[in-house]
Structures are given as structure tokens and as C-alpha cells.
Short mmCIF file of C-alpha atoms and ligand atoms in Angstrom, two decimals:
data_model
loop_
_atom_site.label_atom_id
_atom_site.label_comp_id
_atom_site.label_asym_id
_atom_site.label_seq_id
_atom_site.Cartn_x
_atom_site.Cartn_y
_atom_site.Cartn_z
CA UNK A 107 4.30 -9.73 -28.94
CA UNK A 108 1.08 -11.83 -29.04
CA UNK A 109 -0.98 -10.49 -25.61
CA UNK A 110 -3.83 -13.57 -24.37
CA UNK A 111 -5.07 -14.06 -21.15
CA UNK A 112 -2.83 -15.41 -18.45
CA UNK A 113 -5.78 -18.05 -17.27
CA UNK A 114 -5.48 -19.68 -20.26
CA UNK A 115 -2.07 -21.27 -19.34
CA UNK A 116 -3.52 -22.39 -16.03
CA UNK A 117 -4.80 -25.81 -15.51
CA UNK A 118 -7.55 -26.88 -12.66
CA UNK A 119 -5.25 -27.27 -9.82
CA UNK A 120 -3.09 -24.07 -10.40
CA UNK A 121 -6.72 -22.30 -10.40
CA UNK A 122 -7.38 -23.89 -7.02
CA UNK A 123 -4.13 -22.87 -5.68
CA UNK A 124 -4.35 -19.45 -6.75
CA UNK A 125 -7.62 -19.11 -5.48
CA UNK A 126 -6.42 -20.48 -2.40
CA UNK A 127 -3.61 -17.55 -2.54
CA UNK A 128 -5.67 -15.09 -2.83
CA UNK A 129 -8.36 -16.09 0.38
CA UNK A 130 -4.77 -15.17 2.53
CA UNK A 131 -4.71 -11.96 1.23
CA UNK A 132 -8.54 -10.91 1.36
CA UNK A 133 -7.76 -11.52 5.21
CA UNK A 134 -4.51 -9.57 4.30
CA UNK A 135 -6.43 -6.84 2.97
CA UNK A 136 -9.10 -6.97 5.47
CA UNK A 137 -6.43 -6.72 8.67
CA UNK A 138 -4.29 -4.01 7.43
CA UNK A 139 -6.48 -0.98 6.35
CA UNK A 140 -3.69 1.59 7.32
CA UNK A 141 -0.01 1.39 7.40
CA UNK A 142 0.02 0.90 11.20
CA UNK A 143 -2.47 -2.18 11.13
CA UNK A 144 -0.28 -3.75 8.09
CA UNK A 145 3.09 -2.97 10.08
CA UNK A 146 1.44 -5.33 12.73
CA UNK A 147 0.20 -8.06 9.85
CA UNK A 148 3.71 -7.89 8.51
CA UNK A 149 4.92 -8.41 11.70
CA UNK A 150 2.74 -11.12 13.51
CA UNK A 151 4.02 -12.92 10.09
CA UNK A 152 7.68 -12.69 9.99
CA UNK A 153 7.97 -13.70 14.18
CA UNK A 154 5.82 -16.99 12.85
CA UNK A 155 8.60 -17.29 10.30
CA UNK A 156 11.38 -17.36 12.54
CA UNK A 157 12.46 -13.52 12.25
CA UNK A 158 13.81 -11.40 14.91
CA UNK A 159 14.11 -8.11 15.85
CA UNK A 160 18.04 -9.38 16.82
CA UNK A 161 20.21 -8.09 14.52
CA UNK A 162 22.68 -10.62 15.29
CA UNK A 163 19.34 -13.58 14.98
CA UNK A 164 20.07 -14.35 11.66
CA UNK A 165 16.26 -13.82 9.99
CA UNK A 166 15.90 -10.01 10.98
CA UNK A 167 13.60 -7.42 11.02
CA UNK A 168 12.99 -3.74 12.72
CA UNK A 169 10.09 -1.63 12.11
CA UNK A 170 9.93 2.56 12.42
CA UNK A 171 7.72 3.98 14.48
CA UNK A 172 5.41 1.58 13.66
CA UNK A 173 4.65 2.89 10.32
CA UNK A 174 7.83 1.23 8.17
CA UNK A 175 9.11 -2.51 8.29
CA UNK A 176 12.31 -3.80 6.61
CA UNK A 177 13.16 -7.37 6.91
CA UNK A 178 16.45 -8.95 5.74
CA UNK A 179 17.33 -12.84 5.13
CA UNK A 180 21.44 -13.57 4.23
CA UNK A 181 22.60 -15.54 1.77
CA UNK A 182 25.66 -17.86 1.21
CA UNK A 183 27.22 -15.00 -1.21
CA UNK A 184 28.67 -12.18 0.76
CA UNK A 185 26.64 -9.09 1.08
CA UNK A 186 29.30 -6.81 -0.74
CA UNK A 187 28.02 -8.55 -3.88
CA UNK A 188 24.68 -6.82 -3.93
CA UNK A 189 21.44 -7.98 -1.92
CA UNK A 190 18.05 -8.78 -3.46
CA UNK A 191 15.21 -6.00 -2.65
CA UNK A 192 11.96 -5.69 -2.90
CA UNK A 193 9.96 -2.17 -1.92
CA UNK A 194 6.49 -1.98 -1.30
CA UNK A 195 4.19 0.66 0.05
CA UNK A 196 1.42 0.63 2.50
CA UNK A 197 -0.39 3.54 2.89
CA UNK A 198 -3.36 4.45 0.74
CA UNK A 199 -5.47 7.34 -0.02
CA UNK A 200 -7.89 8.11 3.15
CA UNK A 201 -9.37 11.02 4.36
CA UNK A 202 -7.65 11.74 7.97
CA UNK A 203 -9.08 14.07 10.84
CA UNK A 204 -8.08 17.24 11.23
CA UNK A 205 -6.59 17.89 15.02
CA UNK A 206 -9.48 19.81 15.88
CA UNK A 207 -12.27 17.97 14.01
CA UNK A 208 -15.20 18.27 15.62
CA UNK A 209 -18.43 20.28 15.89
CA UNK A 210 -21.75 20.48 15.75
CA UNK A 211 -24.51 21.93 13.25
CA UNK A 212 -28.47 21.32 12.69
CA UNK A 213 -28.21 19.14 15.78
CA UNK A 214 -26.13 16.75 14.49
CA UNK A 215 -22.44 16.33 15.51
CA UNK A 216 -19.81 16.65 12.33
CA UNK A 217 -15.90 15.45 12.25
CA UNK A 218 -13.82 16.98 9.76
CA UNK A 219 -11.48 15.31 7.50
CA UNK A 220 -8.49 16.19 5.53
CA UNK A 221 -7.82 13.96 2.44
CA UNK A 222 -4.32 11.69 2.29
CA UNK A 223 -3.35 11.01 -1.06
CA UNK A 224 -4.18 11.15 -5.07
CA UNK A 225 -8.61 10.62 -4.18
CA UNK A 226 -11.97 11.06 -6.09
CA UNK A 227 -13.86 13.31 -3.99
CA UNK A 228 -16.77 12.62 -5.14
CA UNK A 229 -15.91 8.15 -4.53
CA UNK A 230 -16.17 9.24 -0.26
CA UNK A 231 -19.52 10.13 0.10
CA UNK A 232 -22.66 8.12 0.57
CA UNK A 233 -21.16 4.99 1.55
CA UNK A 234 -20.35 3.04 4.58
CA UNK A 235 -17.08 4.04 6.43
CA UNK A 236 -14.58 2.78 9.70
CA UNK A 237 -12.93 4.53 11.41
CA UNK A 238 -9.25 3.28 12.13
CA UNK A 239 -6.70 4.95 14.17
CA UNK A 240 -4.77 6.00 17.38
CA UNK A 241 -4.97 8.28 19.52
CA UNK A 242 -1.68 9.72 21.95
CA UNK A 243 -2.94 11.57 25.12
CA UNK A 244 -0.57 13.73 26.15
CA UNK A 245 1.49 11.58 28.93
CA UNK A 246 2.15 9.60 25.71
CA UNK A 247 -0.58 6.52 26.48
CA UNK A 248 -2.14 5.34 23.36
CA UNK A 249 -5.64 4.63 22.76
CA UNK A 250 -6.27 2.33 19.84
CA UNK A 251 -9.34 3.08 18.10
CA UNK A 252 -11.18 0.47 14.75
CA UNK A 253 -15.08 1.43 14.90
CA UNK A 254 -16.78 -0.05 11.63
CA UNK A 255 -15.36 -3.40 10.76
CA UNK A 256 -17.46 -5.71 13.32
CA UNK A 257 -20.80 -6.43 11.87
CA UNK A 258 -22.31 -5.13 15.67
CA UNK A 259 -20.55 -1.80 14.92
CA UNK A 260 -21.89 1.56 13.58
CA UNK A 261 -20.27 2.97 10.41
CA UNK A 262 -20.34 6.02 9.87
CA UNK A 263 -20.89 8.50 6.63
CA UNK A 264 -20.26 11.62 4.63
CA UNK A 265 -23.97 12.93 3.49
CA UNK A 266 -24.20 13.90 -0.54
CA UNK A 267 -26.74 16.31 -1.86
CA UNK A 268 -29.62 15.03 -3.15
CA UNK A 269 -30.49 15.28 -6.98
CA UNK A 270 -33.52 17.23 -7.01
CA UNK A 271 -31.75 19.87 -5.44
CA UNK A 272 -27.89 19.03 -7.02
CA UNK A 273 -28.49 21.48 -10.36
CA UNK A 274 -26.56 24.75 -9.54
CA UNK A 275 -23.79 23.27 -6.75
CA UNK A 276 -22.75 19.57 -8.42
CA UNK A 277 -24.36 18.94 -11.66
CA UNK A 278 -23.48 22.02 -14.02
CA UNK A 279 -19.77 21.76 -12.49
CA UNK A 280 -16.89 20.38 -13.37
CA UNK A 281 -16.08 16.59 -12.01
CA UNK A 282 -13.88 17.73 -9.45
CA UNK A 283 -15.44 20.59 -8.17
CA UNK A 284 -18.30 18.83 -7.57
CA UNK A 285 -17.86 18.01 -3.88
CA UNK A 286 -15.32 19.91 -1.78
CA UNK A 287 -12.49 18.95 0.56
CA UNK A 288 -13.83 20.67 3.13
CA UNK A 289 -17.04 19.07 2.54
CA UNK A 290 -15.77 15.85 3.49
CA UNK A 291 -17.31 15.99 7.11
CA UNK A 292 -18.19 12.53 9.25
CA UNK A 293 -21.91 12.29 10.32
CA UNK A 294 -20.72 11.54 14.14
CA UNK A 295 -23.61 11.63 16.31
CA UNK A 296 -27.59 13.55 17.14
CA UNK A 297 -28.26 12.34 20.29
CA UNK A 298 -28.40 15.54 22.76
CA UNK A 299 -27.08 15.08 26.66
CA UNK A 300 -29.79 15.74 28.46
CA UNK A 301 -29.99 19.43 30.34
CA UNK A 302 -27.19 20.59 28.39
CA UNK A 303 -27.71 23.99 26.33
CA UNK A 304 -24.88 24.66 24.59
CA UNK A 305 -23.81 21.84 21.92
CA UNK A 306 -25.94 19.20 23.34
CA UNK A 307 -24.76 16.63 20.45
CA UNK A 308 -21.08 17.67 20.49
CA UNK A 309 -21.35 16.85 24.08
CA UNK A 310 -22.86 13.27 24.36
CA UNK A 311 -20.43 12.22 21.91
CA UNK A 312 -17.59 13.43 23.51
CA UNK A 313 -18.95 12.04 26.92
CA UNK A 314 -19.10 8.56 24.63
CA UNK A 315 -15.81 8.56 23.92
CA UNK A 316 -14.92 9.80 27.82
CA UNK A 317 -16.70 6.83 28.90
CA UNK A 318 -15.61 4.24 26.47
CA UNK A 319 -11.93 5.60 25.35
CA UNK A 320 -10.92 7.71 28.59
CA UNK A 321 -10.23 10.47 25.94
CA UNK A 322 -11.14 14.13 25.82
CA UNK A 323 -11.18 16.54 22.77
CA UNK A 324 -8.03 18.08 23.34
CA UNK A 325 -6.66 14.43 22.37
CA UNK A 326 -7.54 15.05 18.79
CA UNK A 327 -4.46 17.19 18.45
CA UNK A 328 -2.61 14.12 18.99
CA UNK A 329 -4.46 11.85 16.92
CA UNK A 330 -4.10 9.66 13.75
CA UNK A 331 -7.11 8.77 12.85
CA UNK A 332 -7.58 7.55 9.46
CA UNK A 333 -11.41 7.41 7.50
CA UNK A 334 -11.62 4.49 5.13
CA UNK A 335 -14.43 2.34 3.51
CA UNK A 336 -15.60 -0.01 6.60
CA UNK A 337 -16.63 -2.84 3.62
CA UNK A 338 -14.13 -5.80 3.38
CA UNK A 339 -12.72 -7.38 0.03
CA UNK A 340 -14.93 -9.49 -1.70
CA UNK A 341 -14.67 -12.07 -4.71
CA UNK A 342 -15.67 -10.07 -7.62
CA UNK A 343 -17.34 -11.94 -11.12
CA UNK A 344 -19.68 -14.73 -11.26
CA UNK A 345 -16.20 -16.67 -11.94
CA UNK A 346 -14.90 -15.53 -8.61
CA UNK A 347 -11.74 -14.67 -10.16
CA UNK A 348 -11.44 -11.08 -9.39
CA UNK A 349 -11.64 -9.21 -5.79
CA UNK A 350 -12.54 -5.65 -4.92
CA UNK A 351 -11.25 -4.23 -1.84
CA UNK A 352 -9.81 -0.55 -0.35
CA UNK A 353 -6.04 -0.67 0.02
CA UNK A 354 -4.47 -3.08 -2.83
CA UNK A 355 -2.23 -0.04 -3.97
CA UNK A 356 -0.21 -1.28 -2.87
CA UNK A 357 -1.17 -4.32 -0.82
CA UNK A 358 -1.06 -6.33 -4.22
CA UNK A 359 2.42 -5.89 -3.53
CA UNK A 360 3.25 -6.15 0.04
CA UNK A 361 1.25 -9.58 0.43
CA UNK A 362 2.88 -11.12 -2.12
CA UNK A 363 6.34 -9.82 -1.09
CA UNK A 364 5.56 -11.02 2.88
CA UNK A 365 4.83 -14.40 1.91
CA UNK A 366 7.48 -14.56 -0.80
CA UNK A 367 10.07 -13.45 1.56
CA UNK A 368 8.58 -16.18 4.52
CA UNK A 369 8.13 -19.03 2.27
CA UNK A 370 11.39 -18.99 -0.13
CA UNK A 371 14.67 -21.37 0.79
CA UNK A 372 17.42 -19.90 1.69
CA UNK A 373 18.97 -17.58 -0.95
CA UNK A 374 21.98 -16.88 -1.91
CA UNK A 375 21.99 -13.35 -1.54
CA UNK A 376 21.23 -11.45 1.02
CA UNK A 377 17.45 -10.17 0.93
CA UNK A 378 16.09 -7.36 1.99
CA UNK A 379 12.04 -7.18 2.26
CA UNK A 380 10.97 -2.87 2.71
CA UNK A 381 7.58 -1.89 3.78
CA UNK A 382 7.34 1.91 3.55
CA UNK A 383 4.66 4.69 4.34
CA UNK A 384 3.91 8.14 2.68
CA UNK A 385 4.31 7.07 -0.80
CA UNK A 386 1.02 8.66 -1.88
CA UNK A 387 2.05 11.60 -0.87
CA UNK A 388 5.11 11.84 -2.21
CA UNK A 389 7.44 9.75 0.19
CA UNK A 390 8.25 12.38 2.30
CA UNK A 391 8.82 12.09 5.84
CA UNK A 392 10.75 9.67 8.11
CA UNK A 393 9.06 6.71 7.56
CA UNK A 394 8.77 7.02 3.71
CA UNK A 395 11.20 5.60 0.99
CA UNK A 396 13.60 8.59 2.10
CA UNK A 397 13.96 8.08 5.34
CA UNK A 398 17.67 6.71 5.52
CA UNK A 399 15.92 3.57 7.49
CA UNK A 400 17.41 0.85 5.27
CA UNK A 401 21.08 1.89 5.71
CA UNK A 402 20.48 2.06 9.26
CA UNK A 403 19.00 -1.68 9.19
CA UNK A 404 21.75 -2.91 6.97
CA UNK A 405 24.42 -1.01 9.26
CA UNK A 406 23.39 -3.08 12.35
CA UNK A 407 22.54 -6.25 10.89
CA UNK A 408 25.80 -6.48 8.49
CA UNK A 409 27.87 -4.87 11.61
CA UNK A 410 26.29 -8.11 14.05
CA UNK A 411 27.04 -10.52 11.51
CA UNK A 412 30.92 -9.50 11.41
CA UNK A 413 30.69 -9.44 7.33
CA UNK A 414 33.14 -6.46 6.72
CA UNK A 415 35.73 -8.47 8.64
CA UNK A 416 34.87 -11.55 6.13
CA UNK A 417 34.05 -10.13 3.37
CA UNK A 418 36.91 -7.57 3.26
CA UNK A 419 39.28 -10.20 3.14
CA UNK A 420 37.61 -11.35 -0.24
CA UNK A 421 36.68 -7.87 -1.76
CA UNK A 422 39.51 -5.65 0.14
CA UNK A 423 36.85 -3.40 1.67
CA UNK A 424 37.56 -0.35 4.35
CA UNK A 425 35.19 -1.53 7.15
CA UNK A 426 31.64 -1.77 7.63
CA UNK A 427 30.72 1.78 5.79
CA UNK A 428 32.30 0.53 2.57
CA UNK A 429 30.45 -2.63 3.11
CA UNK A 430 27.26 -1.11 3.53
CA UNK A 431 27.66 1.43 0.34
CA UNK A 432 28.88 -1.36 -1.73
CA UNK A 433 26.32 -3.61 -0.95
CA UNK A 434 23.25 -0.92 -1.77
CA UNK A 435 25.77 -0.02 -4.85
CA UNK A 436 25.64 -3.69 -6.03
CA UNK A 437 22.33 -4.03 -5.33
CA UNK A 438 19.01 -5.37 -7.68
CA UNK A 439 16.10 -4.12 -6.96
CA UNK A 440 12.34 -4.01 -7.79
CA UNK A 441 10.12 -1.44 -6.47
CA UNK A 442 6.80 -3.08 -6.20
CA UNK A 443 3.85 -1.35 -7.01
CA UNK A 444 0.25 -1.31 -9.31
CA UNK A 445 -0.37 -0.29 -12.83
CA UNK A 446 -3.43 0.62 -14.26
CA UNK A 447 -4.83 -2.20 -16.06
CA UNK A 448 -6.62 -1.45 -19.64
CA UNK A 449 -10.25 -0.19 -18.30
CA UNK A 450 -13.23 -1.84 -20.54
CA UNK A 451 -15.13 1.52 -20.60
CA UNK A 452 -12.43 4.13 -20.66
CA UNK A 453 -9.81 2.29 -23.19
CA UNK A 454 -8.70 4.91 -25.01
CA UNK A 455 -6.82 6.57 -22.68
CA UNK A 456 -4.77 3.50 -22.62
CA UNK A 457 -2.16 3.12 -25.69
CA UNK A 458 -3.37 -0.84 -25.86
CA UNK A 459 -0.11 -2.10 -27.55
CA UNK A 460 2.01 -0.79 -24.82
CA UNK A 461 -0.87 -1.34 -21.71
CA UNK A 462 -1.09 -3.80 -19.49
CA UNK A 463 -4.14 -6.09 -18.92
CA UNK A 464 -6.28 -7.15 -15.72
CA UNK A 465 -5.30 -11.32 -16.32
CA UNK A 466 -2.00 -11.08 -17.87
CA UNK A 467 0.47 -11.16 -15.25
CA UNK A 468 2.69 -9.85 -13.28
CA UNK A 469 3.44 -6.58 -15.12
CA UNK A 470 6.93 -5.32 -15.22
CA UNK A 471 7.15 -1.64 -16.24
CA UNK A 472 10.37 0.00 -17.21
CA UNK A 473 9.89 3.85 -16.69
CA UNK A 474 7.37 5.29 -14.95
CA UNK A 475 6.88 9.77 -15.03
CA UNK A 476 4.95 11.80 -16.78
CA UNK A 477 5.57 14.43 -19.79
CA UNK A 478 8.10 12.70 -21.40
CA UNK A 479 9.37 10.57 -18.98
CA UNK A 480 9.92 13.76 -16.27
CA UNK A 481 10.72 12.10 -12.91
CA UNK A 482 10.80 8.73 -14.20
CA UNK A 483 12.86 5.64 -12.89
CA UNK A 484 13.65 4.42 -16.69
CA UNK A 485 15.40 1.09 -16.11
CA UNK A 486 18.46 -0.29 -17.54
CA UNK A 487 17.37 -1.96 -21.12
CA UNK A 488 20.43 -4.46 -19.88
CA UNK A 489 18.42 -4.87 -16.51
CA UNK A 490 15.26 -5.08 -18.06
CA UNK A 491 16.99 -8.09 -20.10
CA UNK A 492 17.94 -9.97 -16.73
CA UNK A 493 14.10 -9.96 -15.16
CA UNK A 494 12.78 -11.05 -18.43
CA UNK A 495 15.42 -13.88 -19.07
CA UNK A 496 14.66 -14.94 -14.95
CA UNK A 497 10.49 -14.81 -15.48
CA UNK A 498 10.91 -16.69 -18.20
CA UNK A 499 12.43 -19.49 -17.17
CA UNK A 500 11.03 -19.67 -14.25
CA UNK A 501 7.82 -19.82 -16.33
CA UNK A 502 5.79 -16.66 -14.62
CA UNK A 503 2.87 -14.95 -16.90
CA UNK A 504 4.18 -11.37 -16.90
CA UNK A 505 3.47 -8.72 -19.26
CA UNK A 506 4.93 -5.13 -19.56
CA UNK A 507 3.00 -2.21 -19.12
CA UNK A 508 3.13 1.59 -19.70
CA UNK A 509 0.48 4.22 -17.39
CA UNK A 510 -1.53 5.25 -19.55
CA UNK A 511 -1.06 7.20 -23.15
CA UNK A 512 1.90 10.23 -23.64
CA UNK A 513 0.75 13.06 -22.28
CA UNK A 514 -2.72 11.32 -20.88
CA UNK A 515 -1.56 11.42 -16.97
CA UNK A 516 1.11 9.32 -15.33
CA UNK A 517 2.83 8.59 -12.10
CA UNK A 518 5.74 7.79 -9.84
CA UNK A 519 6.63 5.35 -7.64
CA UNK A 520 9.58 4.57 -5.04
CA UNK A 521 12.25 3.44 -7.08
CA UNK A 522 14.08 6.63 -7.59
CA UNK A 523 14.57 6.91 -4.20
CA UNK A 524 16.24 3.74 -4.05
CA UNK A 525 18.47 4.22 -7.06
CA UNK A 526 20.07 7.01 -5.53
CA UNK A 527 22.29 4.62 -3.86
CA UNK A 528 23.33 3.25 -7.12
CA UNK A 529 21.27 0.01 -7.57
CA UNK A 530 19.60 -1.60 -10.22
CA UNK A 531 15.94 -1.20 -9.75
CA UNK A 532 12.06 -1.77 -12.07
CA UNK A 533 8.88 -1.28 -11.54
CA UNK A 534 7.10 -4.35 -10.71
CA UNK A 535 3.24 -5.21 -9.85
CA UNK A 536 -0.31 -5.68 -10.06
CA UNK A 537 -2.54 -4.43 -12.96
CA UNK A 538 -5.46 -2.57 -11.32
CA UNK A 539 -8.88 -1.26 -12.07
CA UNK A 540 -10.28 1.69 -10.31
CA UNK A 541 -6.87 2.37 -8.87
CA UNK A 542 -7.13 4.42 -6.11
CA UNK A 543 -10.61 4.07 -5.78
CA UNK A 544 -12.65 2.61 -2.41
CA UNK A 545 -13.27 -0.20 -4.59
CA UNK A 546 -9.44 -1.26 -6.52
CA UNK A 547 -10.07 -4.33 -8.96
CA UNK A 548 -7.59 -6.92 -9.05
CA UNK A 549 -7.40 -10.07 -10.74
CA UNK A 550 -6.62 -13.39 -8.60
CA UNK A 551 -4.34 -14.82 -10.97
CA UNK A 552 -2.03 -11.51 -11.33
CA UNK A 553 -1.50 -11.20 -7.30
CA UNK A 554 -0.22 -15.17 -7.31
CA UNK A 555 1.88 -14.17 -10.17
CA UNK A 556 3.22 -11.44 -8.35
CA UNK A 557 4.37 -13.45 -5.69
CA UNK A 558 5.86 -16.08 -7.49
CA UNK A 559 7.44 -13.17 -9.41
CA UNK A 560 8.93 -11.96 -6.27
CA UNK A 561 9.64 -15.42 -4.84
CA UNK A 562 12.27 -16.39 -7.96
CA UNK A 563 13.30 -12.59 -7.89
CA UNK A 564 14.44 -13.10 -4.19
CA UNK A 565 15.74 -16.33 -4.77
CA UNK A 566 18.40 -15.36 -7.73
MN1 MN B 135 1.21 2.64 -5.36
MN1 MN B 136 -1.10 5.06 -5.43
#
């Protein structure tokens, strides 16, 4: 297979479309740093498409405790012939608090973290961060808290050591040793309350957030508050044909899945759109790809719409639970997430004939695992046969792409969990650079790919 760059099939206008494209999801990106801010985004845009949290509406969609949102469209065919689904995640790797994070030392008051998720230690320190979150007191009110992202507010910062004095604890150790989880602590605060003895520091900033939140420091132990780089996305290249930003594993998959699933006609199957949480940390939990959330959906929305009466008298189906297990049975699927992208300075951890490329598309990738294929998704080579034959003739750039060399790393994704109900499912996304970085790379014309990937994979 001859590999060139996708931009060289684009004329002018495309490039001013996609560019267009991609300003929408900057904003995307810059809205939705955790998965409860991207719930809302996901939200605010499926009401302005006409969805409702009715199950009997039509356009549908529910959320899970504000973490997960699933979103379903119907088409003309009935739904025991297999719906169209797309999975994307939307948490990233953050450092959280810890419930009891803070204290103070050398007059200075210190929060401590506890990283979320596959990080660089050493990536989190000496650089602006926001902090983004909520916060339950315990008669179950909710305090909202985003301190970073205005221009008028403070950031705040994890201190590094300095390199004249770096020699025995960072420099002569390994990578990874170098800085310490537990020396992932906020800089929070040095101004002392006046006449106070004990903790001076500790206690003006907790009198700060009295004043300001109504909260106290027991409320910690109820808290989700999330650390993450208070910077927004930004064009990248002289070209302005890249962007850098925290979150696009796997935003570069949820954006172009939201606006694929609001701006497509009417399909003719049924769709269903998944926005899940905890996937990098293993999608565990109740609001992960696990959580039995999508049978619930389908269970309410398929029960409102009276389709096991209908579509038993075609198919001969034993009410709505034989709908509903036939449907996620007959079912294709992609389960969208990133790749790594080829990396200029580091290629040869990539086996190039087999990689995938920052510029080349929408990259589909067939297994994903590690060891020899050891908790991989490996699709169907008859599957695999159906997305290629659809991408290409519905003319999107899309190239196929393996993590890294055997035996050099590797990684999962959702779409095991979803085959467990029997579907047909691939791996489909954005090539990255510096994945899971503060700083992800992405290339502008591989995100509009994606979502016109998406739009024709919804749409079949
Ligand atoms: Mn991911
Ligand atoms: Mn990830």
C-alpha cells in the first residue's frame, strides 16, 4: 500500500472547511476538560439538536450520574436488525485530590494529588494548572468549582527541583523515578491569617474558600476535584494545521462522533451515540464501558417505541428482552479512540509499514493488546472488509494502524467490552503525538476525517 499525506488530496476549500471543523472543537476541547464538563458539552448539543431525555421523544438521550451519555436516533429498519454504534471515552489522565489533601509546610499551604490514569510524572510539574471539579457537602448540595481557565484567575503549580541541586534525587535515576506520586503536591496558598499560631497559611486558605465557596475541609472527603493543565488548545505549525491541547484522548473522538450523530439525515438504522468514563483506568466502575448503562437505555427507549410488538411480527421475537439482545447481537460497532501516530524523533519504536501517520486519516486499527495480541479486540477480517469497502466509497482518507512495534508496549481500548454482547466492533480514531501527554498533537485534517468517518459509518 502506497502511504502519502492525506492533505495532498485536499483542495483550498476542503482546507477551509476543515479548518473551520476544527475551531468547533478547540472550543470543544477547551469546555470539556473532565468527563463531567464534556457530559454537559455533549448535552447542551444534543437538546439544540432536537434530542430528549423522553424515551418515547423520538431523538433520545440519558446521561449517568453525570459522568456517561448515550444518545440514540431510529432508523426506518427495525432495531432487531442491529443498530449503528459508536463508543467514545472522556476522561483523561489528571492528577485528582486526595479526600484529605491539604496541609501546610515552610509556610506555604500544599494540596495533595493522586494521579488518574496511564501519566508522565515528570510532564505535571512546572507548568500552569486549573483546577476543575465539584464538591458534595454532606446534605448533598454541590459546589461547582473551575479556578484557572479565566485569564483574571490564578493557576496554580507543582514546584520541580532545581538543577544545580537535581544530581543525586532526579538526574542519576531512572525516568520514572525521577519525580514521585506523592510528590505531586499543589502550591495552594502563603498568605498567613493574621493572629493565628497554628497553620496560619492552611487557615487563610481555608477561610478563602469559607468565604467564597461556603465549604469547609471536611468537604474534601466528598470531593472530585480534578488537576489539569489550565492552558487551552492552540493551532500548532506555522501552517496552522495541527493543534495541541490536554484531553484529545479521546476528545478526537467524542467531537467528531457529537457532531456526526447531530448533523447526519436520518438513518436507517437505529444509532446509538456512547460517551463513557473510566476508560483510562481500566473501565471499571458504573459509569465506564461496563456499566450495563446501554441495555438499560435501549430497554426504555425500544420498550416506548412499542418495537418488540412490531418488529416481532417480522422477526418472531419473545418480547422486548429478545429484542434488546438481538439488537446488541446484530449490532456494528466502532469503538472510537487514538493511536499513536509515527513520532519524528522516536520512530523506531514504531514498525513504519504497519504505523499510522499524523496527516493520513482516519486510522482504523484491527486488534489492539499487547504481547501477542493478549487482551486484544482483533476484528473480524470479514468486518474489517465492510469499513474499508464503506470509507472507500464514500471517499474518506483513512489509513490502518498498529500501536507501536511487537513487544514495544501496547494498549486497550473499549471494544471488548462491547463485543461481549456479540457485536461486530473496530478500533477507530485519531493518530496522536504525545498521547497522553498535557500537550496531545493532533492533526486538523485527521479529526474532520474522523467525523466524516463516523458520519457515513452512522449513516449505513
Ligand atoms: Mn483513549
Ligand atoms: Mn488513553
Amino acid at each position: 500500500m502506497e502511504r502519502q499525506s492525506g492533505w495532498k488530496r485536499k483542495a483550498r476549500d476542503e482546507i477551509e472547511r476543515i479548518f473551520a471543523f476544527c475551531e468547533g472543537y478547540k472550543r470543544f476541547l477547551d469546555l470539556a476538560k473532565t468527563e463531567r464538563e464534556a457530559v454537559r458539552c455533549v448535552e447542551t448539543a444534543l437538546k439544540e439538536a432536537g434530542f430528549s431525555p423522553d424515551p418515547a421523544s423520538g431523538k433520545v438521550y440519558r446521561l449517568n450520574r453525570g459522568k456517561e451519555a448515550i444518545a440514540w436516533r431510529p432508523g426506518t429498519h427495525p432495531a432487531s436488525e442491529g443498530v449503528r454504534l459508536i463508543m467514545a471515552h472522556i476522561d483523561a489522565p489528571r492528577l485528582d485530590l486526595k479526600q484529605n489533601p491539604l496541609y501546610e509546610d515552610v509556610d506555604l499551604a500544599l494540596l495533595r494529588t493522586h494521579y488518574y490514569g496511564g501519566i508522565k510524572k515528570y510532564h505535571w510539574v512546572a507548568m500552569p494548572l486549573a483546577i476543575h471539579g465539584v464538591i458534595i457537602k454532606e446534605d448533598g448540595t454541590c459546589v461547582e468549582v473551575r479556578i484557572g481557565e479565566d485569564e483574571a484567575d490564578p493557576v496554580f503549580a507543582i514546584d520541580d527541583l532545581l538543577p544545580h541541586l537535581s544530581r543525586k534525587h532526579q538526574d542519576e535515576k531512572k525516568v520514572a523515578d525521577a519525580i514521585e506520586g506523592e510528590k505531586l503536591t499543589i502550591l495552594f496558598g502563603s498568605l498567613p491569617l493574621l493572629g493565628e499560631e497554628q497553620a496560619p497559611v492552611k487557615k487563610h486558605v481555608l477561610k478563602l474558600l469559607k468565604d467564597v465557596y461556603g465549604v469547609t475541609e471536611d468537604d474534601f472527603i466528598s470531593a472530585e476535584i480534578e488537576i489539569v493543565p489550565a492552558f487551552k488548545a492552540r493551532d500548532v505549525g506555522l501552517d496552522r494545521s495541527m493543534m495541541g491541547a490536554y484531553g484529545q484522548d479521546d476528545r478526537a473522538s467524542a467531537y467528531p462522533l457529537l457532531r456526526a450523530l447531530c448533523d447526519m439525515e436520518d438513518p436507517t438504522h437505529g444509532v446509538l451515540a456512547i460517551f463513557v468514563d473510566k476508560e483510562e483506568i481500566g473501565s471499571e466502575g458504573n459509569t465506564s464501558a461496563k456499566s450495563r448503562f446501554v441495555e438499560m437505555f435501549l430497554y426504555d427507549v425500544l420498550g416506548a417505541s412499542g418495537a418488540a410488538a412490531t418488529d416481532g411480527r417480522i422477526h418472531g421475537l419473545d418480547g422486548l428482552d429478545d429484542l434488546v439482545r438481538r439488537a446488541l447481537f446484530a449490532s456494528k460497532a466502532i469503538s472510537a479512540d487514538v493511536n499513536g501516530a509515527v513520532n519524528p524523533n522516536w520512530q523506531d519504536v514504531h514498525e513504519k509499514q504497519n504505523a499510522c501517520y499524523l496527516g493520513g486519516g482516519v486510522c482504523v486499527t484491527k486488534f489492539t493488546g499487547h504481547g501477542g495480541k493478549v487482551g486484544a479486540n482483533d476484528a473480524h477480517a470479514e468486518y474489517v472488509a465492510e469499513i474499508r469497502r464503506l470509507f472507500n466509497k464514500e471517499g474518506i482518507i483513512w489509513q490502518t494502524g498498529e500501536l507501536g512495534k511487537i513487544d514495544e508496549g501496547g494498549g486497550g481500548t473499549v471494544a471488548k467490552y462491547l463485543a461481549e454482547y456479540g457485536m461486530d466492533i473496530i478500533d477507530v480514531g485519531v493518530p496522536l503525538l504525545a498521547m497522553h501527554s498535557p500537550f496531545e498533537i493532533s492533526n486538523k485534517l485527521d479529526i474532520y476525517e474522523t467525523y466524516r468517518a463516523f458520519k457515513a459509518f452512522l449513516a449505513s
